[in-house]
């Protein structure tokens, strides 16, 4: 059994985690594009910090809120009956507000205006397919981890995103709240606001497909939450 | 004991895993060569995602099918009596079909024709020796992991391939199904179709040598499957 | 319970660990700037060794002294009642002396004068905000690790710093003793002596904020030391 | 207790492991210098494979022979009474022969003459100091791992070497057998034969200092071998 944390703590964990995740994505993108002319190197400077911080954030906040940091993950958990509808809606709000706070934090550290609209075009069927696949893989990674190796989930998610930055043509946003937050930075990791809805739809679709396919593949299994998979009492 | 998954699930796991592995190898290769002129950096952008996704895929699919994703691994398991002949043949088909699906997925995400014949020349005794050594090391890694630290196998394979990309002159295909799939992409990670048979023979040879040498080295030991080494019931 | 190491051993562990940490930060910075013109690549050559050595040092010295290597961490532990005031003061001295020894060791290996004043300007509200956030995250990582997964702390800290090098505009010093030591190297990782006090104040502030916010977030919890979280008797 | 492997298997494990280690160091060095003009990137392409293969080799061969692959480590174990003198001498021979085989294997894969004398100058007090520190840290890492977290030793060594490639001015050979093997490659990772003795002396000195200092620091402790720390029977 998990020790239950109350809803305020769970929402703060979601907001704080999403903020630090977005600060890492946006901040490392700004750092990278300032330091090099080589785009592959900039992407590497964006990838490694994102993968690393995910392992940390899921380990230290996962036992509190499940460390979704991502409406697509919350949607998958809702479909599997692992989170209540009201809590899921509150998670969504916390994730979006946290994500925006993350963009602001990154901008202030790098002496930019708090928010700016991105001009980075990310549109079209190939990009959308990339987001479907990216989110399908992310949700499948979490469901597979829950089924076979709960304590490894922080690593699995960090490594999956490390790979997905490179093998998907969209660099794998795979997260509607992060997509919204990245619409407000006109830097390496940005996305034009008008392109966000297409990404969000593709991401939700990928999550639903993952719930269906992995739901079959992993049966017979048991339902459990990320929180209980990661919770270990302090010694 | 492992909870047995039925053959359809095992074959879907093999096909899905090989597809995602090939999508990562091919997709990250396309991404990398588009973003940089520096070939070492492109290889790094190919290496890190491949190593990372292997850890993920073997963790979440290994308990179902053993996560071979590789006819050379299936051959080694067959020689050790850890898989039935009929299942091994079905695995081979699933791996090849999955691999092709992975190439197609990568191409569609990057707006390329679904399949294209590679013009990347990879031939000659030095390349074949590299594939013998690469596959020898891969199979030895798995057998050593099975003997001493089953739960570490996902990490061991991911790290081994990370190293082998660089220390073997062929960048370590070490996998006949992946070699076939990579014949159908005319991008960074491709291989000319006519060069595939030489790679496949070398890889099978490396697997057989590994079974013999590590079979002696690791004795006295016990036979077990990757599935049972990785399976942990959900809490 | 932890086997208690005596204070001399704890202080040597703090000094030795801080020395090796600083030698890695300063040494890899010198190596990197000598080998490449690309600043992003130099930062990567600074980041990966630092993250890697932290995992090692915290694993092998943490059970002795808690592996603070950092007055901001010692301050956080003092605020939480996990270290006595006299010991904390002795830790501070050991960390500063160890840090200076690390700079000297790096300089001698790279044929530089033992100590040199840095001319690297790091000043202003954006840099200070970066250090507040960097240290807030570092202390939060440690407190969250203590609460939920003590044995993972070496990895969590190494990964956190890997990310923080890139997402904070200051490349995340997050450590007053390391900041002092880096004032004495006129190389890639240096900081002007006159800029050190601003960093130290920001780092202490970040640590205090983390103790307050994570103290609330992680409740109900138990107090424990890093030493006892990492200590496992030899077989 | 460890299941004892007989001496022939232990010696084959030492030779095979040292061969694969050297093949990785030399092979990835050749690959890297062929693919890029940037020396920092080449060093990164040399570092990551070496760190990765060490984790693999120590995990799969450590339970057999202790996975020294390194006369300096064997010397440290001899000083601590963890290996018999005759076995230590046999280890030394196996390591040197294995190392040479690794250089030959790398050369043949990359279509070079089997052996060639290096012209890479690595000499002088700063280089020797670097090797003392590098080997001191390596042996300290192993002793600390044995004391507090035996199963982590493969990771600790891989991460330590990843860091040491960059923070020591010599790129951290830290291994007399590898130094000898690298004298016979005229490529990125080579060392002039005449410079090898200075490195070997410095490495042995670093090992002795580590045994003394860590011997005191880690007391009270127990003696044990790497083999028994890593051995887990197959399920």
Short mmCIF file of C-alpha atoms in Angstrom, two decimals, chain B residues 100-224:
data_model
loop_
_atom_site.label_atom_id
_atom_site.label_comp_id
_atom_site.label_asym_id
_atom_site.label_seq_id
_atom_site.Cartn_x
_atom_site.Cartn_y
_atom_site.Cartn_z
CA UNK B 100 10.37 -3.58 -41.87
CA UNK B 101 7.48 -1.84 -40.12
CA UNK B 102 10.03 0.12 -38.12
CA UNK B 103 11.78 1.36 -41.24
CA UNK B 104 8.44 2.38 -42.73
CA UNK B 105 7.41 4.23 -39.57
CA UNK B 106 10.69 6.16 -39.47
CA UNK B 107 10.42 7.08 -43.14
CA UNK B 108 6.84 8.32 -42.81
CA UNK B 109 7.70 10.46 -39.80
CA UNK B 110 10.55 12.05 -41.75
CA UNK B 111 8.53 12.47 -44.97
CA UNK B 112 10.41 9.89 -47.00
CA UNK B 113 9.05 7.14 -49.25
CA UNK B 114 8.03 4.14 -47.08
CA UNK B 115 10.88 1.96 -48.31
CA UNK B 116 14.01 2.68 -50.34
CA UNK B 117 17.01 0.55 -51.23
CA UNK B 118 20.20 1.56 -49.46
CA UNK B 119 23.35 2.40 -51.40
CA UNK B 120 25.58 2.30 -48.32
CA UNK B 121 28.44 -0.13 -49.06
CA UNK B 122 29.34 -2.37 -46.12
CA UNK B 123 31.39 -5.28 -47.37
CA UNK B 124 34.69 -7.10 -46.96
CA UNK B 125 36.54 -9.27 -44.41
CA UNK B 126 37.15 -6.45 -41.93
CA UNK B 127 33.43 -5.61 -41.83
CA UNK B 128 32.55 -9.28 -41.46
CA UNK B 129 35.08 -9.74 -38.67
CA UNK B 130 33.53 -6.71 -36.98
CA UNK B 131 30.09 -8.33 -37.15
CA UNK B 132 31.41 -11.64 -35.80
CA UNK B 133 32.96 -9.83 -32.84
CA UNK B 134 29.93 -7.56 -32.35
CA UNK B 135 27.49 -10.47 -32.20
CA UNK B 136 29.86 -12.62 -30.14
CA UNK B 137 29.96 -9.84 -27.58
CA UNK B 138 26.21 -9.27 -27.65
CA UNK B 139 25.34 -12.92 -27.10
CA UNK B 140 28.07 -13.23 -24.48
CA UNK B 141 26.62 -10.23 -22.69
CA UNK B 142 23.19 -11.83 -22.59
CA UNK B 143 24.51 -15.23 -21.46
CA UNK B 144 26.67 -13.63 -18.78
CA UNK B 145 23.74 -11.53 -17.62
CA UNK B 146 21.51 -14.62 -17.44
CA UNK B 147 24.15 -16.39 -15.37
CA UNK B 148 24.96 -13.66 -12.87
CA UNK B 149 22.49 -10.78 -12.95
CA UNK B 150 19.27 -11.38 -14.88
CA UNK B 151 17.53 -8.12 -13.93
CA UNK B 152 20.50 -6.14 -15.32
CA UNK B 153 20.12 -7.56 -18.84
CA UNK B 154 18.27 -4.53 -20.25
CA UNK B 155 21.06 -2.25 -19.09
CA UNK B 156 23.81 -4.60 -20.17
CA UNK B 157 22.46 -4.87 -23.70
CA UNK B 158 21.87 -1.13 -24.00
CA UNK B 159 25.38 -0.35 -22.79
CA UNK B 160 26.98 -3.08 -24.89
CA UNK B 161 25.41 -1.72 -28.07
CA UNK B 162 26.40 1.82 -27.07
CA UNK B 163 30.01 0.67 -26.97
CA UNK B 164 29.79 -1.58 -30.02
CA UNK B 165 28.54 1.25 -32.27
CA UNK B 166 32.01 2.73 -31.84
CA UNK B 167 34.50 -0.04 -31.32
CA UNK B 168 33.46 -2.22 -34.24
CA UNK B 169 34.23 -0.98 -37.75
CA UNK B 170 30.71 -1.89 -38.90
CA UNK B 171 28.99 0.14 -36.14
CA UNK B 172 27.70 -3.21 -34.86
CA UNK B 173 24.53 -4.28 -36.59
CA UNK B 174 24.79 -7.63 -34.74
CA UNK B 175 21.23 -8.47 -35.76
CA UNK B 176 20.05 -10.11 -39.01
CA UNK B 177 16.49 -8.74 -38.78
CA UNK B 178 17.75 -5.23 -38.25
CA UNK B 179 20.23 -5.68 -41.11
CA UNK B 180 17.35 -6.63 -43.43
CA UNK B 181 15.28 -3.65 -42.25
CA UNK B 182 18.23 -1.29 -42.73
CA UNK B 183 18.64 -2.48 -46.33
CA UNK B 184 15.43 -0.62 -47.06
CA UNK B 185 16.51 2.86 -45.98
CA UNK B 186 18.79 5.01 -48.11
CA UNK B 187 19.94 7.07 -45.13
CA UNK B 188 22.70 7.20 -42.49
CA UNK B 189 22.06 3.76 -41.05
CA UNK B 190 21.44 1.88 -44.31
CA UNK B 191 23.23 -1.13 -45.82
CA UNK B 192 23.20 -2.20 -49.49
CA UNK B 193 20.86 -5.19 -49.92
CA UNK B 194 23.66 -7.15 -51.60
CA UNK B 195 25.80 -6.70 -48.49
CA UNK B 196 23.19 -8.13 -46.11
CA UNK B 197 23.96 -11.84 -46.57
CA UNK B 198 27.59 -11.38 -45.57
CA UNK B 199 26.48 -9.59 -42.42
CA UNK B 200 23.90 -12.27 -41.58
CA UNK B 201 26.41 -15.09 -41.92
CA UNK B 202 28.94 -13.25 -39.78
CA UNK B 203 26.34 -12.52 -37.12
CA UNK B 204 25.18 -16.13 -36.91
CA UNK B 205 28.79 -17.25 -36.68
CA UNK B 206 29.44 -14.82 -33.83
CA UNK B 207 26.38 -16.12 -31.99
CA UNK B 208 27.49 -19.74 -32.31
CA UNK B 209 31.02 -18.97 -31.13
CA UNK B 210 29.60 -17.11 -28.14
CA UNK B 211 27.38 -20.03 -27.19
CA UNK B 212 30.40 -22.34 -27.24
CA UNK B 213 32.92 -20.13 -25.44
CA UNK B 214 30.60 -18.61 -22.87
CA UNK B 215 28.93 -22.00 -22.42
CA UNK B 216 32.26 -23.31 -21.16
CA UNK B 217 33.27 -20.18 -19.28
CA UNK B 218 30.06 -19.83 -17.31
CA UNK B 219 29.81 -23.47 -16.22
CA UNK B 220 28.62 -24.77 -13.87
CA UNK B 221 25.44 -22.84 -14.52
CA UNK B 222 21.78 -23.32 -15.08
CA UNK B 223 19.63 -22.85 -18.09
CA UNK B 224 17.03 -20.15 -17.96
#
